[in-house]
Short mmCIF file of C-alpha atoms and ligand atoms in Angstrom, two decimals:
data_model
loop_
_atom_site.label_atom_id
_atom_site.label_comp_id
_atom_site.label_asym_id
_atom_site.label_seq_id
_atom_site.Cartn_x
_atom_site.Cartn_y
_atom_site.Cartn_z
CA MET B 1 13.99 8.57 -11.40
CA LEU B 2 16.52 10.64 -9.48
CA LEU B 3 15.68 11.68 -5.92
CA SER B 4 17.48 13.89 -3.45
CA ILE B 5 18.55 12.11 -0.29
CA PRO B 6 17.35 13.34 3.10
CA GLN B 7 20.16 14.67 5.21
CA THR B 8 18.15 14.98 8.41
CA SER B 9 15.50 12.71 9.84
CA HIS B 10 13.50 12.92 13.01
CA LEU B 11 13.06 9.95 15.27
CA PHE B 12 10.13 9.66 17.69
CA GLY B 13 10.65 6.37 19.44
CA GLY B 14 10.24 3.85 16.61
CA LEU B 15 8.88 6.34 14.10
CA LEU B 16 11.37 7.95 11.76
CA ILE B 17 10.12 10.91 9.75
CA GLU B 18 12.48 11.91 7.00
CA GLU B 19 12.79 15.50 5.96
CA GLU B 20 11.17 16.40 2.67
CA THR B 21 13.15 15.23 -0.35
CA LYS B 22 12.41 15.90 -3.98
CA VAL B 23 12.28 14.38 -7.40
CA VAL B 24 15.36 15.74 -9.15
CA GLU B 25 14.80 14.06 -12.50
CA LEU B 26 11.68 12.24 -13.62
CA ASP B 27 13.82 10.01 -15.78
CA ALA B 28 17.39 9.52 -14.73
CA GLY B 29 18.41 7.34 -17.69
CA MET B 30 20.29 4.09 -17.39
CA ILE B 31 22.00 4.02 -14.05
CA ASP B 32 24.90 1.69 -13.46
CA SER B 33 24.65 -0.88 -10.72
CA GLU B 34 27.27 0.99 -8.70
CA SER B 35 24.58 3.46 -7.72
CA SER B 36 22.96 0.92 -5.49
CA VAL B 37 19.58 2.19 -4.38
CA PHE B 38 19.52 0.26 -1.20
CA GLY B 39 20.47 1.58 2.20
CA MET B 40 20.56 5.15 0.99
CA SER B 41 18.68 6.56 3.94
CA PRO B 42 19.21 6.01 7.64
CA ARG B 43 18.49 2.54 8.90
CA LEU B 44 16.17 2.53 11.84
CA GLY B 45 17.95 -0.23 13.66
CA ASP B 46 20.97 2.03 13.96
CA TYR B 47 19.29 4.42 16.34
CA ASP B 48 18.07 4.42 19.87
CA VAL B 49 14.37 3.86 19.39
CA LEU B 50 13.70 4.42 23.06
CA ALA B 51 14.50 8.11 23.03
CA PRO B 52 11.39 10.30 22.89
CA TYR B 53 12.99 12.36 20.17
CA SER B 54 16.25 12.57 18.37
CA GLN B 55 17.42 14.20 15.23
CA VAL B 56 19.39 11.99 12.90
CA THR B 57 21.82 13.64 10.54
CA LYS B 58 23.32 11.53 7.81
CA GLN B 59 27.00 10.98 8.31
CA HIS B 60 29.01 10.73 5.13
CA GLU B 61 32.45 9.30 4.73
CA PRO B 62 34.76 12.08 3.54
CA GLY B 63 34.45 12.37 -0.22
CA GLN B 64 31.41 10.11 -0.30
CA ALA B 65 28.67 12.60 0.32
CA ARG B 66 25.87 11.94 -2.10
CA ALA B 67 23.10 14.39 -2.63
CA SER B 68 20.93 12.20 -4.81
CA VAL B 69 20.17 8.62 -5.71
CA GLY B 70 19.05 7.21 -9.04
CA ILE B 71 16.58 4.39 -9.25
CA PRO B 72 16.99 2.40 -12.46
CA PRO B 73 13.90 1.71 -14.60
CA ALA B 74 14.25 -2.03 -14.01
CA VAL B 75 14.12 -1.52 -10.24
CA LEU B 76 11.00 0.64 -10.56
CA GLU B 77 9.42 -2.06 -12.70
CA THR B 78 10.18 -4.71 -10.07
CA MET B 79 8.36 -2.59 -7.53
CA PHE B 80 5.37 -1.88 -9.83
CA ASN B 81 4.85 -5.62 -10.14
CA GLN B 82 4.36 -5.79 -6.40
CA MET B 83 2.15 -2.71 -6.10
CA ALA B 84 -1.62 -2.28 -6.04
CA ILE B 85 -2.97 1.21 -6.63
CA ILE B 86 -6.33 1.95 -5.04
CA VAL B 87 -8.38 4.68 -6.71
CA PRO B 88 -11.16 6.03 -4.47
CA CYS B 89 -13.84 7.58 -6.62
CA LYS B 90 -17.09 9.45 -6.13
CA ASP B 91 -18.89 10.88 -9.13
CA GLU B 92 -15.82 11.85 -11.12
CA SER B 93 -16.20 11.91 -14.91
CA THR B 94 -15.18 8.69 -16.65
CA GLU B 95 -12.80 10.74 -18.83
CA THR B 96 -10.95 11.95 -15.75
CA ILE B 97 -10.81 8.47 -14.25
CA GLU B 98 -9.53 7.08 -17.53
CA GLY B 99 -6.78 9.70 -17.47
CA VAL B 100 -5.82 8.48 -13.99
CA LEU B 101 -5.73 4.88 -15.19
CA SER B 102 -3.48 5.88 -18.09
CA GLY B 103 -0.95 7.27 -15.61
CA ILE B 104 -0.79 4.18 -13.38
CA PRO B 105 2.17 2.06 -14.52
CA HIS B 106 1.08 -1.02 -16.43
CA SER B 107 2.37 -3.55 -13.93
CA CYS B 108 0.51 -2.10 -10.95
CA LEU B 109 -2.82 -3.68 -10.11
CA VAL B 110 -5.65 -1.12 -10.35
CA VAL B 111 -8.33 -1.28 -7.65
CA LEU B 112 -11.28 1.08 -8.21
CA VAL B 113 -13.44 1.63 -5.13
CA SER B 114 -16.40 3.71 -6.17
CA ASN B 115 -19.04 5.48 -4.16
CA SER B 116 -20.57 7.09 -7.24
CA SER B 117 -24.31 7.48 -7.52
CA ARG B 118 -26.23 4.66 -9.16
CA PHE B 119 -29.57 6.43 -9.60
CA PRO B 120 -31.12 7.88 -11.69
CA GLN B 121 -28.11 6.99 -13.83
CA ASP B 122 -25.82 4.16 -12.87
CA ARG B 123 -22.52 6.01 -12.95
CA TYR B 124 -20.74 2.98 -11.50
CA ALA B 125 -21.87 0.84 -14.44
CA ARG B 126 -20.28 3.39 -16.79
CA GLU B 127 -17.09 3.40 -14.72
CA VAL B 128 -16.84 -0.40 -14.89
CA GLU B 129 -17.51 -0.35 -18.61
CA MET B 130 -14.75 2.21 -19.11
CA LEU B 131 -12.36 0.29 -16.82
CA THR B 132 -13.03 -3.01 -18.59
CA ASP B 133 -12.50 -1.44 -22.01
CA PHE B 134 -9.40 0.36 -20.85
CA CYS B 135 -7.85 -2.76 -19.37
CA ARG B 136 -8.68 -4.81 -22.44
CA PHE B 137 -7.09 -2.18 -24.63
CA ALA B 138 -4.03 -2.05 -22.36
CA GLY B 139 -3.76 -5.80 -21.96
CA TYR B 140 -1.85 -6.90 -25.07
CA GLY B 141 -4.83 -8.86 -26.38
CA ARG B 142 -5.93 -10.19 -23.01
CA SER B 143 -6.80 -7.78 -20.22
CA ARG B 144 -4.82 -5.88 -17.74
CA PRO B 145 -5.74 -7.17 -14.25
CA PHE B 146 -8.10 -4.97 -12.28
CA VAL B 147 -10.55 -5.00 -9.40
CA ALA B 148 -13.64 -2.79 -9.03
CA ILE B 149 -16.26 -2.62 -6.34
CA HIS B 150 -19.03 -0.28 -5.27
CA GLN B 151 -18.82 0.96 -1.69
CA LYS B 152 -22.58 0.52 -1.20
CA ASP B 153 -22.65 -3.06 -2.40
CA PRO B 154 -24.61 -5.00 0.24
CA GLU B 155 -22.27 -7.93 -0.29
CA ALA B 156 -19.22 -5.79 0.48
CA ALA B 157 -20.92 -4.75 3.73
CA GLY B 158 -21.85 -8.35 4.49
CA ALA B 159 -18.31 -9.56 3.80
CA LEU B 160 -16.71 -6.92 6.04
CA ALA B 161 -19.17 -7.56 8.86
CA ALA B 162 -18.90 -11.35 8.62
CA ALA B 163 -15.11 -11.10 8.60
CA GLY B 164 -15.07 -9.00 11.76
CA MET B 165 -15.45 -5.28 11.00
CA PRO B 166 -19.11 -4.43 11.70
CA GLU B 167 -17.98 -0.93 12.83
CA ILE B 168 -17.69 0.16 9.21
CA LEU B 169 -21.41 -0.30 8.55
CA ASP B 170 -23.89 2.56 8.79
CA SER B 171 -27.38 2.25 10.26
CA ASP B 172 -28.64 1.11 6.84
CA GLY B 173 -26.35 -1.91 6.99
CA LEU B 174 -24.13 -0.65 4.17
CA VAL B 175 -20.53 0.58 4.31
CA ARG B 176 -20.45 4.18 5.52
CA ASN B 177 -19.78 7.03 3.13
CA GLY B 178 -16.27 8.40 3.17
CA LYS B 179 -12.99 8.29 1.35
CA GLY B 180 -11.32 6.53 4.29
CA GLU B 181 -13.97 3.83 4.32
CA GLY B 182 -13.50 3.27 0.57
CA MET B 183 -9.75 2.96 1.07
CA ILE B 184 -10.24 0.39 3.84
CA LEU B 185 -12.43 -1.70 1.55
CA GLY B 186 -9.74 -1.43 -1.13
CA VAL B 187 -6.95 -2.57 1.19
CA ALA B 188 -9.05 -5.51 2.37
CA LEU B 189 -9.59 -6.57 -1.25
CA VAL B 190 -5.88 -6.43 -2.01
CA ALA B 191 -5.06 -8.42 1.13
CA ALA B 192 -7.69 -11.04 0.36
CA LEU B 193 -7.16 -11.45 -3.36
CA CYS B 194 -3.63 -10.42 -4.21
CA PRO B 195 -1.28 -11.54 -1.45
CA GLN B 196 1.85 -11.00 -3.49
CA ARG B 197 1.15 -7.29 -3.81
CA ARG B 198 3.45 -6.20 -1.03
CA PHE B 199 2.77 -2.50 -1.45
CA VAL B 200 -0.39 -0.46 -1.70
CA GLY B 201 -0.68 3.10 -2.99
CA PHE B 202 -3.58 5.54 -3.27
CA VAL B 203 -4.32 7.96 -6.09
CA ASP B 204 -7.43 10.16 -6.12
CA ALA B 205 -9.75 9.61 -9.08
CA ASP B 206 -10.08 13.36 -9.66
CA ASN B 207 -6.45 13.86 -10.69
CA GLN B 208 -6.60 15.79 -13.93
CA VAL B 209 -3.00 15.29 -15.04
CA PRO B 210 -2.11 11.70 -15.97
CA GLY B 211 1.60 12.59 -15.93
CA ALA B 212 1.27 13.57 -12.26
CA VAL B 213 -0.33 10.22 -11.44
CA ASN B 214 2.53 8.48 -13.20
CA GLU B 215 5.06 10.49 -11.20
CA TYR B 216 3.32 9.68 -7.88
CA CYS B 217 3.46 5.95 -8.63
CA LYS B 218 7.12 6.19 -9.61
CA ALA B 219 7.90 8.08 -6.43
CA TYR B 220 6.18 5.35 -4.39
CA ALA B 221 8.22 2.69 -6.17
CA ALA B 222 11.44 4.66 -5.73
CA GLY B 223 10.74 5.13 -2.03
CA PHE B 224 10.11 1.44 -1.51
CA ALA B 225 13.16 0.48 -3.56
CA MET B 226 15.33 2.62 -1.32
CA ASN B 227 13.88 1.33 1.91
CA ALA B 228 11.60 -1.62 1.93
CA CYS B 229 13.54 -4.28 0.08
CA THR B 230 15.98 -5.00 2.79
CA SER B 231 15.31 -7.26 5.73
CA GLY B 232 11.62 -6.58 6.33
CA THR B 233 12.39 -5.41 9.83
CA THR B 234 10.91 -1.97 9.25
CA ASN B 235 7.82 -0.66 7.49
CA THR B 236 7.79 2.18 5.01
CA MET B 237 5.26 4.83 4.11
CA VAL B 238 5.79 7.19 1.16
CA ARG B 239 3.83 10.44 1.19
CA ILE B 240 3.70 12.87 -1.70
CA VAL B 241 4.27 16.59 -1.31
CA TRP B 242 2.66 18.03 -4.43
CA GLY B 243 4.93 20.15 -6.62
CA SER B 244 2.21 22.81 -6.37
CA LYS B 245 -1.53 23.12 -5.85
CA PRO B 246 -2.55 25.52 -8.63
CA LYS B 247 -5.54 27.80 -8.25
CA VAL B 248 -7.15 30.20 -10.66
CA LYS B 249 -7.03 33.74 -9.23
CA ASN B 250 -8.22 36.71 -11.23
CA GLY B 251 -8.17 34.65 -14.40
CA GLN B 252 -4.55 33.53 -13.89
CA ILE B 253 -3.23 30.18 -12.74
CA VAL B 254 -1.25 30.67 -9.55
CA TYR B 255 1.02 27.79 -8.60
CA ASP B 256 0.58 27.87 -4.81
CA ARG B 257 3.05 25.69 -3.01
CA ASP B 258 0.74 24.45 -0.26
CA GLY B 259 -2.83 23.28 -0.28
CA ARG B 260 -5.32 25.23 1.82
CA SER B 261 -6.09 22.38 4.19
CA SER B 262 -2.60 20.87 4.15
CA ARG B 263 -1.19 24.09 5.57
CA VAL B 264 -3.41 23.72 8.63
CA ALA B 265 -2.99 19.96 9.06
CA ASN B 266 0.80 20.26 8.81
CA LYS B 267 0.94 23.09 11.33
CA TRP B 268 -1.00 21.19 13.98
CA LEU B 269 0.79 17.91 13.39
CA ASN B 270 4.08 19.77 13.81
CA TYR B 271 2.80 21.26 17.07
CA LEU B 272 1.99 17.71 18.16
CA LEU B 273 5.51 16.56 17.33
CA ALA B 274 7.00 19.53 19.15
CA ASP B 275 4.96 18.63 22.25
CA ILE B 276 6.02 15.00 22.12
CA SER B 277 9.69 15.84 21.68
CA GLY B 278 9.55 17.79 24.94
CA PRO B 279 10.39 21.39 25.75
CA ASN B 280 14.14 20.96 25.61
CA GLN B 281 14.34 18.95 22.43
CA GLY B 282 12.66 21.46 20.19
CA ALA B 283 11.57 19.33 17.25
CA SER B 284 11.51 21.88 14.49
CA ALA B 285 8.30 23.35 13.17
CA ASN B 286 8.59 21.97 9.67
CA ILE B 287 8.94 18.23 9.98
CA VAL B 288 5.55 17.22 8.60
CA ALA B 289 4.93 18.43 5.06
CA THR B 290 2.38 15.76 4.16
CA GLY B 291 -0.35 15.84 6.81
CA ASN B 292 -3.09 15.58 4.22
CA ALA B 293 -1.29 13.55 1.58
CA GLY B 294 -4.17 11.97 -0.33
CA GLU B 295 -1.45 10.47 -2.52
CA HIS B 296 0.53 8.09 -0.36
CA ALA B 297 1.63 4.45 -0.28
CA MET B 298 2.85 1.92 2.25
CA ASP B 299 3.79 -1.69 2.56
CA MET B 300 0.82 -3.98 3.03
CA ASP B 301 2.18 -5.13 6.33
CA LEU B 302 1.76 -1.58 7.64
CA ALA B 303 -1.57 -1.00 5.86
CA LEU B 304 -2.98 -3.99 7.73
CA LYS B 305 -1.65 -2.96 11.12
CA LEU B 306 -2.54 0.73 11.15
CA ARG B 307 -5.83 1.90 12.55
CA LEU B 308 -7.43 3.90 9.77
CA ALA B 309 -9.80 6.80 10.29
CA SER B 310 -12.99 7.74 8.52
CA GLY B 311 -13.40 10.12 5.61
CA TYR B 312 -10.77 12.80 5.10
CA ALA B 313 -9.27 12.25 8.55
CA ILE B 314 -7.50 9.16 7.27
CA GLU B 315 -4.25 10.81 6.20
CA PRO B 316 -3.54 13.05 9.21
CA PHE B 317 -4.57 10.20 11.50
CA HIS B 318 -1.71 8.05 10.13
CA PHE B 319 0.72 10.23 12.08
CA VAL B 320 -1.43 10.14 15.18
CA ASP B 321 -1.78 6.36 15.22
CA LEU B 322 1.92 5.85 14.47
CA LEU B 323 2.79 8.06 17.41
CA HIS B 324 0.39 6.05 19.56
CA GLN B 325 2.02 2.83 18.48
CA LEU B 326 5.65 3.84 18.29
CA SER B 327 6.43 7.01 20.17
CA ALA B 328 8.51 6.10 23.18
CA THR B 329 6.37 8.26 25.41
CA THR B 330 3.21 6.29 24.74
CA ASP B 331 2.35 2.72 25.45
CA THR B 332 -0.97 2.08 23.76
CA THR B 333 -1.04 -0.88 21.48
CA ASN B 334 -4.09 -1.57 19.43
CA SER B 335 -2.71 -4.02 16.94
CA ALA B 336 -2.79 -7.77 17.25
CA THR B 337 0.89 -8.05 16.31
CA PRO B 338 3.54 -5.62 17.52
CA PHE B 339 4.58 -2.73 15.35
CA LYS B 340 7.94 -2.72 13.67
CA PRO B 341 9.74 0.60 13.41
CA VAL B 342 8.22 2.73 10.66
CA LYS B 343 9.89 5.15 8.32
CA ILE B 344 7.94 7.94 6.64
CA LEU B 345 9.35 9.40 3.44
CA GLN B 346 8.04 12.72 2.18
CA ILE B 347 8.79 13.22 -1.50
CA ARG B 348 8.08 16.44 -3.37
CA THR B 349 7.07 15.68 -6.93
CA ARG B 350 7.43 17.91 -9.98
CA ASN B 351 4.03 17.91 -11.65
CA PRO B 352 1.45 20.41 -10.44
CA HIS B 353 -1.48 18.73 -8.70
CA PHE B 354 -4.57 19.72 -10.65
CA HIS B 355 -7.77 18.19 -9.33
CA ARG B 356 -11.48 18.99 -9.06
CA PRO B 357 -11.66 22.42 -7.38
CA SER B 358 -13.10 22.46 -3.85
CA ASP B 359 -15.09 25.29 -2.34
CA GLU B 360 -14.24 26.97 0.95
CA SER B 361 -16.79 24.96 2.97
CA HIS B 362 -15.21 21.70 1.80
CA ILE B 363 -11.76 22.99 2.76
CA GLN B 364 -13.10 24.01 6.14
CA LYS B 365 -14.52 20.51 6.63
CA MET B 366 -11.17 18.96 5.76
CA ARG B 367 -9.30 21.23 8.17
CA ARG B 368 -11.68 20.35 10.98
CA ALA B 369 -11.37 16.66 10.12
CA ALA B 370 -7.57 16.90 10.44
CA MET B 371 -7.75 18.79 13.72
CA GLY B 372 -10.34 16.32 15.03
CA ALA B 373 -7.96 13.46 14.24
CA ILE B 374 -5.41 15.12 16.51
CA TYR B 375 -7.69 16.54 19.20
CA HIS B 376 -9.64 13.38 20.00
CA TYR B 377 -6.69 11.00 19.90
CA LEU B 378 -3.87 12.95 21.47
CA PRO B 379 -1.06 10.51 22.18
CA LEU B 380 0.06 10.28 25.79
CA GLY B 381 3.04 12.43 26.47
CA THR B 382 1.65 15.57 24.89
CA ALA B 383 2.14 17.47 28.10
CA ALA B 384 0.92 20.98 28.67
CA GLY B 385 4.35 21.97 29.94
CA GLY B 386 3.00 24.80 32.06
CA GLY B 387 1.22 26.50 29.19
CA LEU B 388 -1.93 25.61 27.31
CA SER B 389 -2.12 21.99 26.21
CA LEU B 390 -2.39 21.20 22.52
CA GLY B 391 -6.04 20.27 23.05
CA ASP B 392 -6.68 23.67 24.69
CA ARG B 393 -5.00 25.41 21.77
CA ILE B 394 -7.07 23.58 19.19
CA ARG B 395 -10.24 24.33 21.13
CA ALA B 396 -9.34 27.98 21.39
CA CYS B 397 -8.76 28.07 17.67
CA ILE B 398 -11.82 26.29 16.27
CA GLY B 399 -13.85 24.95 19.17
CA ILE B 400 -14.18 21.20 19.50
CA PRO B 401 -13.55 19.62 16.09
CA PRO B 402 -15.52 16.53 15.00
CA ALA B 403 -14.19 13.18 16.18
CA PRO B 404 -13.42 10.87 13.29
CA LEU B 405 -14.37 7.23 13.55
CA VAL B 406 -11.31 5.06 13.97
CA TYR B 407 -11.56 1.49 12.73
CA PRO B 408 -9.73 -1.53 14.07
CA PRO B 409 -6.71 -2.60 12.01
CA ILE B 410 -7.59 -4.55 8.86
CA GLU B 411 -5.42 -7.44 10.04
CA ARG B 412 -8.23 -8.29 12.45
CA LEU B 413 -10.41 -9.37 9.50
CA ASP B 414 -10.81 -13.06 8.91
CA MET B 415 -9.45 -12.93 5.37
CA ALA B 416 -10.68 -16.39 4.40
CA VAL B 417 -14.24 -15.39 5.30
CA PHE B 418 -13.93 -12.04 3.54
CA ARG B 419 -12.45 -13.61 0.40
CA ALA B 420 -15.11 -16.31 0.20
CA ARG B 421 -17.93 -13.76 0.55
CA ILE B 422 -16.49 -11.40 -2.05
CA MET B 423 -15.76 -14.12 -4.57
CA ALA B 424 -19.16 -15.71 -4.13
CA GLU B 425 -20.70 -12.37 -4.94
CA GLU B 426 -18.94 -11.97 -8.27
CA LYS B 427 -21.88 -13.11 -10.34
CA GLU B 428 -24.50 -10.71 -9.00
CA GLY B 429 -23.06 -7.82 -7.01
CA SER B 430 -20.91 -4.87 -8.04
CA PHE B 431 -17.61 -6.73 -7.71
CA GLU B 432 -15.82 -6.97 -11.05
CA SER B 433 -12.33 -8.20 -11.65
CA PHE B 434 -9.93 -9.66 -14.09
CA GLY B 435 -6.88 -11.67 -13.18
CA VAL B 436 -7.61 -11.98 -9.47
CA PRO B 437 -7.22 -13.76 -7.15
CA GLU B 438 -3.64 -13.55 -8.31
CA LYS B 439 -1.67 -16.71 -8.11
CA VAL B 440 0.89 -16.64 -5.38
CA GLN B 441 4.31 -16.83 -6.99
CA GLU B 442 6.42 -19.75 -5.91
N1 GDD K 1 -14.74 5.51 -2.60
C1 GDD K 1 -14.96 6.77 -2.23
N2 GDD K 1 -15.90 6.99 -1.26
N3 GDD K 1 -14.26 7.77 -2.76
C2 GDD K 1 -14.54 9.03 -2.35
C3 GDD K 1 -15.50 9.33 -1.37
C4 GDD K 1 -16.24 8.24 -0.82
O1 GDD K 1 -17.14 8.40 0.02
N4 GDD K 1 -15.51 10.68 -1.18
C5 GDD K 1 -14.58 11.19 -2.02
N5 GDD K 1 -14.00 10.20 -2.75
C6 GDD K 1 -12.94 10.30 -3.76
C7 GDD K 1 -13.13 11.42 -4.75
O2 GDD K 1 -13.82 11.00 -5.90
C8 GDD K 1 -11.69 11.78 -5.10
O3 GDD K 1 -11.18 10.97 -6.12
C9 GDD K 1 -10.93 11.46 -3.82
O4 GDD K 1 -11.75 10.57 -3.06
C10 GDD K 1 -10.63 12.72 -3.00
O5 GDD K 1 -11.83 13.36 -2.68
P1 GDD K 1 -12.00 14.92 -2.91
O6 GDD K 1 -13.37 15.29 -2.49
O7 GDD K 1 -11.53 15.29 -4.26
O8 GDD K 1 -11.02 15.45 -1.80
P2 GDD K 1 -10.10 16.73 -1.84
O9 GDD K 1 -9.53 16.94 -3.17
O10 GDD K 1 -10.77 17.85 -1.20
O11 GDD K 1 -8.98 16.22 -0.85
C11 GDD K 1 -7.98 15.35 -1.29
O12 GDD K 1 -6.76 15.94 -1.03
C12 GDD K 1 -6.57 16.22 0.35
C13 GDD K 1 -5.34 17.01 0.52
O13 GDD K 1 -5.45 18.25 -0.09
C14 GDD K 1 -8.14 14.03 -0.53
O14 GDD K 1 -7.24 13.07 -1.03
C15 GDD K 1 -7.90 14.22 0.95
O15 GDD K 1 -7.94 12.96 1.63
C16 GDD K 1 -6.58 14.92 1.14
O16 GDD K 1 -6.40 15.17 2.50
MG1 MG K 2 -9.84 16.37 -5.00
#
């Protein structure tokens, strides 16, 4: 894979947000070892992480300016071996989910977290049957490793509560509905059962183009190869900017560049960054291109430390929590262990993002969820600066948006307790797996 290299990055205390880069070639051929993939983007340690905001422009030696970097297939494969891909799913057709599975590189561990209905038909049972068949078929005579669980499994609820996250249970004692909640359960499973998976990525189950799924996973791997293999002193998050979000208008497919809710989430997150950078710094309006990136990945270290939000607020809230933890103007710390500097990569992929169409009320709900993630958790330092504060502006625009639930970081779970409960449940509950717990490599 060949990626363009960011020339400008934006530093908010210990949070570095790289400008949008793009996939130049899906397959860049055999790349010689001279084109080292490491250290191709700014190293966080090189900058003053105490400044509220600074813009970092890549300095090239004369004659050494490089616009792109190739990541050899063998390097991607090394990363896939360390990646788990969580697929949140709610009532998608098994054909669509199977298409998604076909696009996830073979060496990634697939984790299906389903909130599909079980009555009157047990859709989850059909999903597991399909997944088991698929993995057997793809397993060279054995089975490809996988994990599957149902979000409403009483044992999953019991395991999360016993391990220290009772907040995620609803009044019926089961895990709450919501994509974010499903993703949290997925991350906990990876942490408990597959400790050598150092990276976790998310791919929606309603992706209709397997080639797009494959590209997202490759972009995750490429991003990690460029950044996360070094000293482990920083954390990395890779967020996908879809090549396009096609819509059918008047019988024609129109390849819109931005999603309808992303446009709004990005705008308000950029306002937030502008406020934090201060009136004289003028962080530009277009830093965040991935406010709603359902397709994203990060190292497990970060996935365990971040506070994750409920439902569709989860992706915009990443920025908000990272600013809370790392922006030099704030001093809230909600994690048990201190945050390392974090780098966010935003990679524009080539495939169009075709997924199950959403109606306007769903889009409206997602926009409000994103604005609620900002409004109710404004980091300190977002000063009004004489004019209307960001909160006032949001309120003037849509009233008071709903407050998402924000869960404690997953690292607070007692993993031994969680693992024991989940594994004990294997015989009766919804938990199905092959090849896990994975043996820790020596
Ligand atoms: N496990 C689980 N639990 N999965 C769920 C749940 C749930 O309660 N609700 C939805 N999902 C699954 C869906 O089956 C789908 O695969 C994925 O989560 C995304 O849900 P959609 O309902 O398709 O969301 P969307 O397409 O409107 O929004 C997606 O893109 C947005 C950006 O445009 C999501 O990924 C958003 O999070 C993202 O912001
Ligand atoms: Mg969708």
